CSV table of C-alpha atoms in Angstrom, one decimal:
chain,number,residue,atom,x,y,z
A,1,UNK,CA,-0.5,-0.1,-0.1
A,2,UNK,CA,1.2,3.7,-1.1
A,3,UNK,CA,2.6,5.7,1.8
A,4,UNK,CA,2.0,9.1,-0.4
A,5,UNK,CA,-0.3,10.8,-1.3
A,6,UNK,CA,-2.5,9.3,-4.5
A,7,UNK,CA,-5.2,10.4,-6.5
A,8,UNK,CA,-8.9,10.6,-5.4
A,9,UNK,CA,-10.2,11.3,-8.1
A,10,UNK,CA,-9.7,11.5,-11.9
A,11,UNK,CA,-12.7,13.8,-13.8
A,12,UNK,CA,-13.1,14.9,-17.6
A,13,UNK,CA,-15.1,17.2,-19.0
A,14,UNK,CA,-15.9,19.0,-22.6
A,15,UNK,CA,-15.4,22.3,-23.6
A,16,UNK,CA,-18.8,22.5,-22.9
A,17,UNK,CA,-18.2,22.0,-19.0
A,18,UNK,CA,-20.7,18.3,-19.0
A,19,UNK,CA,-19.0,15.7,-17.0
A,20,UNK,CA,-17.3,12.6,-19.4
A,21,UNK,CA,-16.3,11.1,-17.2
A,22,UNK,CA,-14.8,10.6,-13.4
A,23,UNK,CA,-13.6,8.3,-11.4
A,24,UNK,CA,-12.6,7.6,-8.0
A,25,UNK,CA,-9.7,5.6,-6.1
A,26,UNK,CA,-9.6,4.1,-3.2
A,27,UNK,CA,-10.2,4.9,0.1
A,28,UNK,CA,-12.8,7.5,-1.5
A,29,UNK,CA,-15.0,5.0,-3.8
A,30,UNK,CA,-15.8,2.9,-0.7
A,31,UNK,CA,-17.8,6.1,0.4
A,32,UNK,CA,-21.9,5.4,-0.6
A,33,UNK,CA,-22.0,9.9,-1.2
A,34,UNK,CA,-18.4,9.6,-3.1
A,35,UNK,CA,-19.2,10.1,-6.6
A,36,UNK,CA,-22.0,13.7,-5.5
A,37,UNK,CA,-19.3,14.7,-3.7
A,38,UNK,CA,-16.6,14.1,-6.5
A,39,UNK,CA,-19.3,16.0,-9.0
A,40,UNK,CA,-19.8,19.4,-6.4
A,41,UNK,CA,-15.2,19.2,-6.0
A,42,UNK,CA,-14.6,19.1,-9.9
A,43,UNK,CA,-17.2,20.8,-11.0
A,44,UNK,CA,-16.7,23.9,-8.5
A,45,UNK,CA,-13.0,24.2,-10.5
A,46,UNK,CA,-13.9,24.8,-13.6
A,47,UNK,CA,-14.3,28.7,-12.7
A,48,UNK,CA,-10.8,28.2,-12.4
A,49,UNK,CA,-10.5,26.7,-15.9
A,50,UNK,CA,-11.9,29.4,-17.3
A,51,UNK,CA,-9.9,31.8,-15.5
A,52,UNK,CA,-6.6,30.9,-16.1
A,53,UNK,CA,-7.5,29.6,-19.5
A,54,UNK,CA,-7.6,33.1,-20.4
A,55,UNK,CA,-4.4,34.3,-19.5
A,56,UNK,CA,-3.2,35.3,-22.5
A,57,UNK,CA,1.0,34.2,-21.1
A,58,UNK,CA,-0.5,30.9,-20.7
A,59,UNK,CA,2.1,28.8,-22.8
A,60,UNK,CA,1.4,24.7,-21.4
A,61,UNK,CA,-1.8,23.6,-21.6
A,62,UNK,CA,-0.4,22.3,-18.2
A,63,UNK,CA,-2.8,25.2,-15.2
A,64,UNK,CA,-1.0,24.1,-12.4
A,65,UNK,CA,-2.8,23.7,-8.5
A,66,UNK,CA,-6.0,24.5,-9.8
A,67,UNK,CA,-7.5,24.7,-5.6
A,68,UNK,CA,-6.9,23.7,-2.1
A,69,UNK,CA,-9.5,21.5,-0.8
A,70,UNK,CA,-8.0,21.4,2.6
A,71,UNK,CA,-5.0,19.8,4.2
A,72,UNK,CA,-5.7,16.8,3.1
A,73,UNK,CA,-7.1,17.2,-1.0
A,74,UNK,CA,-6.5,19.6,-3.4
A,75,UNK,CA,-7.3,20.2,-7.6
A,76,UNK,CA,-5.1,20.1,-10.0
A,77,UNK,CA,-6.2,21.1,-14.4
A,78,UNK,CA,-4.8,20.6,-18.0
A,79,UNK,CA,-7.2,21.8,-20.4
A,80,UNK,CA,-6.0,20.8,-23.9
A,81,UNK,CA,-6.5,23.3,-27.3
A,82,UNK,CA,-10.0,21.9,-27.8
A,83,UNK,CA,-11.4,22.5,-25.0
A,84,UNK,CA,-11.1,19.4,-23.1
A,85,UNK,CA,-10.2,19.5,-19.0
A,86,UNK,CA,-9.0,17.0,-17.2
A,87,UNK,CA,-8.7,17.8,-13.3
A,88,UNK,CA,-6.7,15.8,-11.1
A,89,UNK,CA,-7.9,15.4,-7.3
A,90,UNK,CA,-5.2,14.0,-4.8
A,91,UNK,CA,-5.3,13.2,-1.1
A,92,UNK,CA,-2.6,13.6,0.5
A,93,UNK,CA,-3.7,11.3,3.3
A,94,UNK,CA,-3.0,8.2,0.7
A,95,UNK,CA,-4.6,5.2,-0.1
A,96,UNK,CA,-3.7,4.6,3.9
A,97,UNK,CA,-6.2,7.7,4.6
A,98,UNK,CA,-3.9,9.0,7.3
A,99,UNK,CA,-1.6,12.3,6.9
A,100,UNK,CA,2.0,11.8,5.8
A,101,UNK,CA,5.1,12.8,6.1
A,102,UNK,CA,6.2,13.3,2.4
A,103,UNK,CA,7.4,16.4,0.2
A,104,UNK,CA,4.8,18.8,-1.2
A,105,UNK,CA,3.4,17.2,-4.5
A,106,UNK,CA,4.8,19.7,-6.8
A,107,UNK,CA,3.3,21.1,-10.4
A,108,UNK,CA,5.5,18.1,-12.3
A,109,UNK,CA,4.5,15.9,-10.5
A,110,UNK,CA,1.1,15.6,-12.2
A,111,UNK,CA,2.5,15.7,-16.0
A,112,UNK,CA,3.0,12.1,-16.5
A,113,UNK,CA,-0.7,11.7,-15.4
A,114,UNK,CA,-1.9,14.5,-18.0
A,115,UNK,CA,0.2,13.2,-20.7
A,116,UNK,CA,-1.2,9.3,-19.9
A,117,UNK,CA,-4.5,11.2,-19.9
A,118,UNK,CA,-4.5,12.8,-23.1
A,119,UNK,CA,-2.6,9.7,-24.8
A,120,UNK,CA,-5.9,7.8,-23.6
A,121,UNK,CA,-8.4,10.1,-24.5
A,122,UNK,CA,-6.9,10.8,-27.8
A,123,UNK,CA,-6.2,6.9,-28.5
A,124,UNK,CA,-10.7,7.9,-27.6
A,125,UNK,CA,-10.8,10.0,-29.8
A,126,UNK,CA,-9.6,8.0,-33.4
A,127,UNK,CA,-11.8,5.1,-32.7
A,128,UNK,CA,-13.8,5.7,-35.1
A,129,UNK,CA,-17.1,4.1,-33.6
A,130,UNK,CA,-16.3,7.0,-30.5
A,131,UNK,CA,-18.0,10.2,-31.7
A,132,UNK,CA,-17.1,13.1,-29.5
A,133,UNK,CA,-20.9,14.6,-30.9
A,134,UNK,CA,-22.9,12.7,-29.2
A,135,UNK,CA,-21.1,13.4,-26.1
A,136,UNK,CA,-22.0,17.2,-25.9
A,137,UNK,CA,-25.3,18.7,-23.5
A,138,UNK,CA,-27.8,18.6,-26.2
A,139,UNK,CA,-26.9,15.1,-27.5
A,140,UNK,CA,-27.2,14.2,-23.4
A,141,UNK,CA,-30.6,16.3,-23.9
A,142,UNK,CA,-32.5,15.0,-26.6
A,143,UNK,CA,-31.3,11.6,-25.2
A,144,UNK,CA,-32.6,12.1,-21.6
A,145,UNK,CA,-29.0,12.2,-20.4
A,146,UNK,CA,-27.5,9.3,-20.9
A,147,UNK,CA,-25.2,10.3,-23.9
A,148,UNK,CA,-23.1,11.8,-21.6
A,149,UNK,CA,-20.4,10.3,-20.5
A,150,UNK,CA,-17.8,8.1,-22.1
A,151,UNK,CA,-18.5,4.5,-22.2
A,152,UNK,CA,-15.6,3.3,-23.6
A,153,UNK,CA,-14.3,0.0,-20.9
A,154,UNK,CA,-10.8,0.1,-22.4
A,155,UNK,CA,-10.6,4.0,-21.9
A,156,UNK,CA,-12.3,4.0,-18.7
A,157,UNK,CA,-9.9,0.5,-17.9
A,158,UNK,CA,-6.6,2.6,-18.5
A,159,UNK,CA,-8.2,5.8,-17.2
A,160,UNK,CA,-8.2,3.5,-13.1
A,161,UNK,CA,-4.7,2.2,-14.5
A,162,UNK,CA,-3.7,5.6,-14.1
A,163,UNK,CA,-5.3,7.0,-11.0
A,164,UNK,CA,-4.1,3.7,-9.2
A,165,UNK,CA,-0.3,3.2,-10.7
A,166,UNK,CA,0.9,6.7,-9.5
A,167,UNK,CA,2.5,8.0,-7.1
A,168,UNK,CA,4.6,11.3,-7.0
A,169,UNK,CA,8.7,11.1,-8.7
A,170,UNK,CA,6.5,8.5,-11.0
A,171,UNK,CA,8.1,9.8,-14.3
A,172,UNK,CA,5.3,8.0,-16.7
A,173,UNK,CA,2.6,6.6,-16.2
């Protein structure tokens, strides 16, 4: 079991701020209200995404730490050129659920996570059977909400793998 910080949640939001996928990791996934709580935290970061993305001096897709939620959780962000947003919520207590004595997280620690997520998303977009236009809020409303989230088993498994294997200092996920 990891003794340092771990990922609590990975969220992908579309360019219209619609949730595409939310993955929640141990120990948080055991809580009955985890999906609702992390959906709220991800949604709360969208305004910060907008502020950071509007910075004309920004040269990188990495938006850094978006917000420290408390002494345990913090949200970090990455935005693609097409407006898709990747948010990662880091749990400083890790999977053991106790405060760790490790060093603080730096932006460089999460770049491999975001690059792996972007690669997984690009592979999803390359699938001829995946149509990104089916994942817009308009399409979700037309189909009574069932079209909003990504349902690709391969993509979901890759996001889970990324969240499970990450540790600070890992150079490639």
